[in-house]
mmCIF file of C-alpha atoms in Angstrom:
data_model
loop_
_atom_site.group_PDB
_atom_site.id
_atom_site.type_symbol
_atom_site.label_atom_id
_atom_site.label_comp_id
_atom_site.label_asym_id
_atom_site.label_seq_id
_atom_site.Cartn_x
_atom_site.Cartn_y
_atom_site.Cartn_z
ATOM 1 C CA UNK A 2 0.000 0.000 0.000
ATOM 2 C CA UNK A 3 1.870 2.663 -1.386
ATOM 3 C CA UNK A 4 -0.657 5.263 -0.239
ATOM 4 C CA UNK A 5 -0.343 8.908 -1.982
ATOM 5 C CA UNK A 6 2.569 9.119 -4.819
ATOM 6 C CA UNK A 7 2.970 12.093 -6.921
ATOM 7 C CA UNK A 8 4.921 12.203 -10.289
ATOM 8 C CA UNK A 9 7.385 14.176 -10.819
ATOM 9 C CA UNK A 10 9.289 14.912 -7.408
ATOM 10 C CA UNK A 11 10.789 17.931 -9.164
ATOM 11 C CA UNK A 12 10.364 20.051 -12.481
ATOM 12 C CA UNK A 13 12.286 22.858 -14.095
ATOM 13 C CA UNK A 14 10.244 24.797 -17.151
ATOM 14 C CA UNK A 15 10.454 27.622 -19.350
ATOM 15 C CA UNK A 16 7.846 30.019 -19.193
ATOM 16 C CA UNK A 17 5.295 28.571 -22.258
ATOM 17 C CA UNK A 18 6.070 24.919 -21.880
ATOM 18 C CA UNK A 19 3.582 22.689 -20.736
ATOM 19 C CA UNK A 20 3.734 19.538 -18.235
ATOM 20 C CA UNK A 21 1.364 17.542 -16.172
ATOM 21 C CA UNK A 22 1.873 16.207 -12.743
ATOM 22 C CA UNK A 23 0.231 12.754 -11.767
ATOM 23 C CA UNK A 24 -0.657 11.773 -8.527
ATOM 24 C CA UNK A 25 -2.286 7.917 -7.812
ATOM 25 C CA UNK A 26 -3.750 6.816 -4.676
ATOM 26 C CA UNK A 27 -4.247 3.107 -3.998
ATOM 27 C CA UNK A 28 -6.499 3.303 -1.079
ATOM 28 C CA UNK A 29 -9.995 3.461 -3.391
ATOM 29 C CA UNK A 30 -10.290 6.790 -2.351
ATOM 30 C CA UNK A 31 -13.394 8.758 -3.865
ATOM 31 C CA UNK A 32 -11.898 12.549 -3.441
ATOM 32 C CA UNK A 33 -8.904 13.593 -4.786
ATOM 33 C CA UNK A 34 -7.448 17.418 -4.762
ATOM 34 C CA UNK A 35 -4.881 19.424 -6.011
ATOM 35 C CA UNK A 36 -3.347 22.295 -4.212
ATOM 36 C CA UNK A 37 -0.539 24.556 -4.001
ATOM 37 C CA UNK A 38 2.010 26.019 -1.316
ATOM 38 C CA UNK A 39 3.879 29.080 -1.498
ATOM 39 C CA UNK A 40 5.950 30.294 0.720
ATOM 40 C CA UNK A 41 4.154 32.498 4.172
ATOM 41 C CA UNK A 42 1.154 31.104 2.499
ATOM 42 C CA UNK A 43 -1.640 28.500 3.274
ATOM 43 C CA UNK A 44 -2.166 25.851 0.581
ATOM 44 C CA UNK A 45 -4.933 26.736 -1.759
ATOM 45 C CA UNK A 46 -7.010 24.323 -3.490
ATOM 46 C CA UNK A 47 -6.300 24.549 -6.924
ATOM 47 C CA UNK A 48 -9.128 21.667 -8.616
ATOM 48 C CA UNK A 49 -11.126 18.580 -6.878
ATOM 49 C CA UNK A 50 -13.009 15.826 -7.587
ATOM 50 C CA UNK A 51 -15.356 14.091 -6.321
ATOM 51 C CA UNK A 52 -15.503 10.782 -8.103
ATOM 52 C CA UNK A 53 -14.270 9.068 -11.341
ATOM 53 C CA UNK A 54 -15.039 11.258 -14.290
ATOM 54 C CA UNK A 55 -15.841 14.705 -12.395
ATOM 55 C CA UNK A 56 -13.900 17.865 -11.806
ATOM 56 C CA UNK A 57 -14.512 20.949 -10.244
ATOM 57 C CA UNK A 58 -12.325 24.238 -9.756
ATOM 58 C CA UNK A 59 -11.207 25.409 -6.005
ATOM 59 C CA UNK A 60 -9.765 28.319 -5.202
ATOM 60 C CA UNK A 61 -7.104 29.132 -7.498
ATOM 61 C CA UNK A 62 -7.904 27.089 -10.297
ATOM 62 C CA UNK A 63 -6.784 29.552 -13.707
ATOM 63 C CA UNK A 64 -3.787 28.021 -15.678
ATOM 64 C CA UNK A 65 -4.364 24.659 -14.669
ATOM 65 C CA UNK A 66 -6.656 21.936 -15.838
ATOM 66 C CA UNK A 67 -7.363 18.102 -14.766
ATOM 67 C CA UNK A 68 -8.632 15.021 -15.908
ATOM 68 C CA UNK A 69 -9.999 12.208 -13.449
ATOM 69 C CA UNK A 70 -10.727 9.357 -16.014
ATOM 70 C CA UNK A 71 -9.549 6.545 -13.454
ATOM 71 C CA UNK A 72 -10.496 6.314 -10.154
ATOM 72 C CA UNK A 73 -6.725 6.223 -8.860
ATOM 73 C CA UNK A 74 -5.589 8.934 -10.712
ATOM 74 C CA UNK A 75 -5.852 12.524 -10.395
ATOM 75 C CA UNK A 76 -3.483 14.431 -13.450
ATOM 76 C CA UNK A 77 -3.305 18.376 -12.886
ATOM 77 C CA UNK A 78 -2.030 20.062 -15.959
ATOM 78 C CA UNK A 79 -0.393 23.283 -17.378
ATOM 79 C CA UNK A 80 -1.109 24.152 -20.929
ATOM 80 C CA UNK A 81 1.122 27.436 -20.827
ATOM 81 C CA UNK A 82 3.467 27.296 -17.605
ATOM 82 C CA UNK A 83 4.378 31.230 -16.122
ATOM 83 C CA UNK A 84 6.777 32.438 -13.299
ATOM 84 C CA UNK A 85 3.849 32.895 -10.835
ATOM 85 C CA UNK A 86 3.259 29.285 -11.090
ATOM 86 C CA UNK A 87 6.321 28.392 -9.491
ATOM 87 C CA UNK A 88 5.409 26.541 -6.000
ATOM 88 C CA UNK A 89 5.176 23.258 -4.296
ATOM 89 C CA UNK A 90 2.491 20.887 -5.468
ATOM 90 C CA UNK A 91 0.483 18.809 -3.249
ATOM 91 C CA UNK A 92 -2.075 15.999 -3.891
ATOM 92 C CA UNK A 93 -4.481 14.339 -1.393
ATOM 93 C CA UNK A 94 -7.201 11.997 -1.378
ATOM 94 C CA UNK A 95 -9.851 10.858 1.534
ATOM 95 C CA UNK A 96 -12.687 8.152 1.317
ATOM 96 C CA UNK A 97 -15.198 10.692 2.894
ATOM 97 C CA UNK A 98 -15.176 14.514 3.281
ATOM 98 C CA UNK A 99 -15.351 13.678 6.912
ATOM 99 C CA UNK A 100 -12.768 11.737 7.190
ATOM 100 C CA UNK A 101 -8.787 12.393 7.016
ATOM 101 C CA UNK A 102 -7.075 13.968 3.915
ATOM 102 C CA UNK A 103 -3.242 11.844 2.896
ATOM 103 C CA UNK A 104 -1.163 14.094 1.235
ATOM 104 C CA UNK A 105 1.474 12.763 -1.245
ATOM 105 C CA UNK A 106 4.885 13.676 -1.078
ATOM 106 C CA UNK A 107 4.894 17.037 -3.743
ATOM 107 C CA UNK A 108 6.038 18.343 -6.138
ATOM 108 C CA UNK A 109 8.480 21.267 -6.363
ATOM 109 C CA UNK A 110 7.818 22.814 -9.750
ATOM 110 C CA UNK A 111 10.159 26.154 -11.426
ATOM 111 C CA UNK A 112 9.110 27.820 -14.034
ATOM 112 C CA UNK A 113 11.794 30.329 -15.640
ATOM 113 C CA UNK B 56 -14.257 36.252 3.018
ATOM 114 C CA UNK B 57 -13.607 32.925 4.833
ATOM 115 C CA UNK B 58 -10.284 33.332 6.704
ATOM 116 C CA UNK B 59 -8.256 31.617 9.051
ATOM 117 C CA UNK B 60 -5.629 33.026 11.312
ATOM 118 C CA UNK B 61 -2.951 31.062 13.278
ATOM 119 C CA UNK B 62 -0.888 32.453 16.398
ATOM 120 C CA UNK B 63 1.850 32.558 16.690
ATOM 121 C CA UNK B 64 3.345 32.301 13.449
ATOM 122 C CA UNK B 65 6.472 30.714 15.000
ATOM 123 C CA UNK B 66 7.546 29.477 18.401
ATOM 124 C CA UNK B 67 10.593 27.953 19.725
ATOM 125 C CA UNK B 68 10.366 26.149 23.148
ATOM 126 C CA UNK B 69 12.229 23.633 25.138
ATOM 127 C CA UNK B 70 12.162 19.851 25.279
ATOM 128 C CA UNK B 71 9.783 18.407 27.591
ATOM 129 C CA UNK B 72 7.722 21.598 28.002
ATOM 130 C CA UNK B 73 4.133 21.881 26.892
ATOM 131 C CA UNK B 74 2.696 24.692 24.236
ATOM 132 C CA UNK B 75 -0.654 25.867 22.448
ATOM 133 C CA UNK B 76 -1.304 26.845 18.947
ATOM 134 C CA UNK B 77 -4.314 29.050 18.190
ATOM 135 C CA UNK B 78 -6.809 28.925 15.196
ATOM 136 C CA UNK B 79 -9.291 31.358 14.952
ATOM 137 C CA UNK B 80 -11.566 31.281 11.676
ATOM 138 C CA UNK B 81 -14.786 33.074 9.952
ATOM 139 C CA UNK B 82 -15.449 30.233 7.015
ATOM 140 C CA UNK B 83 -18.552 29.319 6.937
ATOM 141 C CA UNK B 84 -21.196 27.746 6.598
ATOM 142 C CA UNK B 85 -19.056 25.399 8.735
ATOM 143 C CA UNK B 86 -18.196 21.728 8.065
ATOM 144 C CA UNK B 87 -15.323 20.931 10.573
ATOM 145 C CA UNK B 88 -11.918 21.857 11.418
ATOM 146 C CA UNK B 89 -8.501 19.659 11.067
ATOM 147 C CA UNK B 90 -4.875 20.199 12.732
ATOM 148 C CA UNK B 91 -2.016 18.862 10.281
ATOM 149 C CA UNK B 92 1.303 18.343 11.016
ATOM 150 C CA UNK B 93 3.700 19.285 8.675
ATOM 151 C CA UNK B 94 7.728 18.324 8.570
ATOM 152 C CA UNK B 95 9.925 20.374 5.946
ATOM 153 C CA UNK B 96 9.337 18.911 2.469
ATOM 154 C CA UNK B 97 6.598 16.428 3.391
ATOM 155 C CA UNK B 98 3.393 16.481 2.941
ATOM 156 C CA UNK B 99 1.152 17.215 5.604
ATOM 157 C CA UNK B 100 -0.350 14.751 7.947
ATOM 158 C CA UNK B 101 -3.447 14.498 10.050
ATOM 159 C CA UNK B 102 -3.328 15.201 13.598
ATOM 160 C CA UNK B 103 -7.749 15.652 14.759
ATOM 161 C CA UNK B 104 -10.868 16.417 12.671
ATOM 162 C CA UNK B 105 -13.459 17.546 14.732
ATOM 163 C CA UNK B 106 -17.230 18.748 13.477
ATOM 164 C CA UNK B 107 -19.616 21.474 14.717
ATOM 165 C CA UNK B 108 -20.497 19.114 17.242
ATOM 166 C CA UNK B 109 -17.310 18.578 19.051
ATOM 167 C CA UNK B 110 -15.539 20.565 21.464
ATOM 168 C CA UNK B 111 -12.325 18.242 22.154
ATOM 169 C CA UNK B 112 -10.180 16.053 20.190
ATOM 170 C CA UNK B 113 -7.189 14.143 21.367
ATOM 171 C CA UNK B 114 -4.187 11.941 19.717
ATOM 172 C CA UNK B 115 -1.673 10.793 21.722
ATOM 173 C CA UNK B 116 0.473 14.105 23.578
ATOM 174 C CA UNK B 117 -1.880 16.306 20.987
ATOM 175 C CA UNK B 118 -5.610 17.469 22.065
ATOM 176 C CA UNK B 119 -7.440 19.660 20.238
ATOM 177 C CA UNK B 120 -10.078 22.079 21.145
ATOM 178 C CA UNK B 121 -13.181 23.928 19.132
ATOM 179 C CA UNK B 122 -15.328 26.357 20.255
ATOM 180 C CA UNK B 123 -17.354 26.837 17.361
ATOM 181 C CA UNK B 124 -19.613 29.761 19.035
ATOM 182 C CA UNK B 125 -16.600 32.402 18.919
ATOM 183 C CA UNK B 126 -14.585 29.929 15.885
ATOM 184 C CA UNK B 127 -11.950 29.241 17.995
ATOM 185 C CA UNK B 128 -9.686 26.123 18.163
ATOM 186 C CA UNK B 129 -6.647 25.229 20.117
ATOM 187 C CA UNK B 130 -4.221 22.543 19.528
ATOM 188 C CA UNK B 131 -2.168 21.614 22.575
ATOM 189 C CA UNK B 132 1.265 19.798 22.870
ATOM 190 C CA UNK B 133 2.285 17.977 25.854
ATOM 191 C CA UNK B 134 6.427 16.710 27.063
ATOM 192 C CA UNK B 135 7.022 18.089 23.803
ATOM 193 C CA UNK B 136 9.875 16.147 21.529
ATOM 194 C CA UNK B 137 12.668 17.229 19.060
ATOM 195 C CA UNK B 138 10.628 15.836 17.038
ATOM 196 C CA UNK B 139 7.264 17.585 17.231
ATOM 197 C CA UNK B 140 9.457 20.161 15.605
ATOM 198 C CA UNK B 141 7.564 21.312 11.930
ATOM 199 C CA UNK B 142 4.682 23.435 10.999
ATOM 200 C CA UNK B 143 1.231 23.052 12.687
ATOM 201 C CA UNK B 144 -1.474 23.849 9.518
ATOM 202 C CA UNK B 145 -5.521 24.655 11.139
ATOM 203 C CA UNK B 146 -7.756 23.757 8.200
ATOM 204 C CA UNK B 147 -11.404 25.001 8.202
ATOM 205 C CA UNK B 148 -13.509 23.234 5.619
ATOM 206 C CA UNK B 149 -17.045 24.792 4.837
ATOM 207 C CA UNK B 150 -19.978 23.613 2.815
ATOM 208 C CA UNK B 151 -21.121 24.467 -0.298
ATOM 209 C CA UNK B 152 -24.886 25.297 -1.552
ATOM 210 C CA UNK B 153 -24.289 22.568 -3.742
ATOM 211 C CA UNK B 154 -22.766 20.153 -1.446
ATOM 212 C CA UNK B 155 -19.250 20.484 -1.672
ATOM 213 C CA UNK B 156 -16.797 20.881 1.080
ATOM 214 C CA UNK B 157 -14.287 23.457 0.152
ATOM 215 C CA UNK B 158 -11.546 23.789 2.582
ATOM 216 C CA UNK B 159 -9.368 26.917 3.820
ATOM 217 C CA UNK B 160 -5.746 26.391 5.208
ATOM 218 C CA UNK B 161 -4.147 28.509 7.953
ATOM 219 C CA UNK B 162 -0.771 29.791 7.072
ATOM 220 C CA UNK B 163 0.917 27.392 9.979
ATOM 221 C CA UNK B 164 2.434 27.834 12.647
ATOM 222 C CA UNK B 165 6.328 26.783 13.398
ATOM 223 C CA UNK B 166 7.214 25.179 16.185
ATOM 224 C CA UNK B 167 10.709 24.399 17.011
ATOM 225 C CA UNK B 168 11.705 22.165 19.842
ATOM 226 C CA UNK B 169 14.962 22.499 21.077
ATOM 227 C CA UNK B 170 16.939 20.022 23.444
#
């Protein structure tokens, strides 16, 4: 039970490249989320989802985009990568929105 | 705006003594309220979830308190260990008119235990 992994660890980009991150949970978990961490700042939900085949946008969700098409996998993407996107990456999944969030490792993403 | 504030933003105390972090929010309409742990370059890990309906909270040397009448919440560490050393995250989660459950992360407090 590897729990939480996230794909890359770290990524260096060029302002206009694109990339997407991966992040696969093997504990059959329904919600999945995507957030970001900056530094002397909270992390801010990015996108969610709720289930296999939905999406929905959080708090910060322009430049990004994800997919959900398999249960275990949550892929957050970047069509145009800027500067300001330059932060830590989280994922997290939970069976219930009750119950406890596990976070995955992150990813440390530049963008030049 | 749904907001929540953490005090202190950093505190350094000794081995073996005891501390409090505060949390004081205004999300709403209020789901329930986690304390994560975080070490430097991890990801962070649960600590207590309580809902509207409780007031305390307790996992091993941490307990966790919520007053939900003046959204306030507590997270206490007893015989605190080098190792208790990393950033203590409140998380406020509120929900949606359509059902979802949004949450809203403190900016952490750090704690550093020294010997």
């Amino acid at each position: 039970n590897a729990g939480v992994t996230q794909t890359p660890k770290f990524r260096v980009l060029k302002t206009g490249q694109s990339m997407t991150l991966l992040c696969a949970q093997d504990m059959n978990h329904e919600y999945m989320y995507w957030y970001r961490q900056d530094p002397g700042m909270g992390l801010r939900l990015i996108h969610y989802s709720v289930g296999e085949g939905t999406t929905a946008k959080g708090e910060v969700p322009d430049g990004y985009n994800v997919s959900r098409l398999k249960k275990q996998n949550f892929l957050l993407g970047l069509e145009s990568a800027a500067p300001s996107q330059t932060s830590v990456y989280f994922c997290a999944s939970t069976p219930q929105t009750l119950r406890e969030q596990y976070f995955g490792p992150g990813t440390r993403l530049t963008v030049t | 705006k749904n907001q929540v504030e953490q005090s202190p933003q950093s505190l350094i105390i000794l081995e073996g003594k005891n501390c409090t972090l505060q949390c004081n929010y205004t999300v709403s309409p209020f789901s329930n309220l986690r304390w994560y742990k975080q070490d430097t370059g991890r990801g962070p890990v649960s600590l207590t979830i309580m809902t509207f309906s409780e007031n305390t909270k307790s996992n091993g040397r941490y307990t966790a308190t919520l007053d939900a009448d003046t959204k306030q919440s507590s997270l206490h560490i007893t015989a605190s260990q080098l190792s208790d050393s990393a950033s203590y995250i409140c998380v406020v989660t509120k929900v949606t008119s359509g059902g979802s459950y949004i949450p809203t992360f403190g900016r952490g407090t750090s704690l550093i235990v020294h010997p």
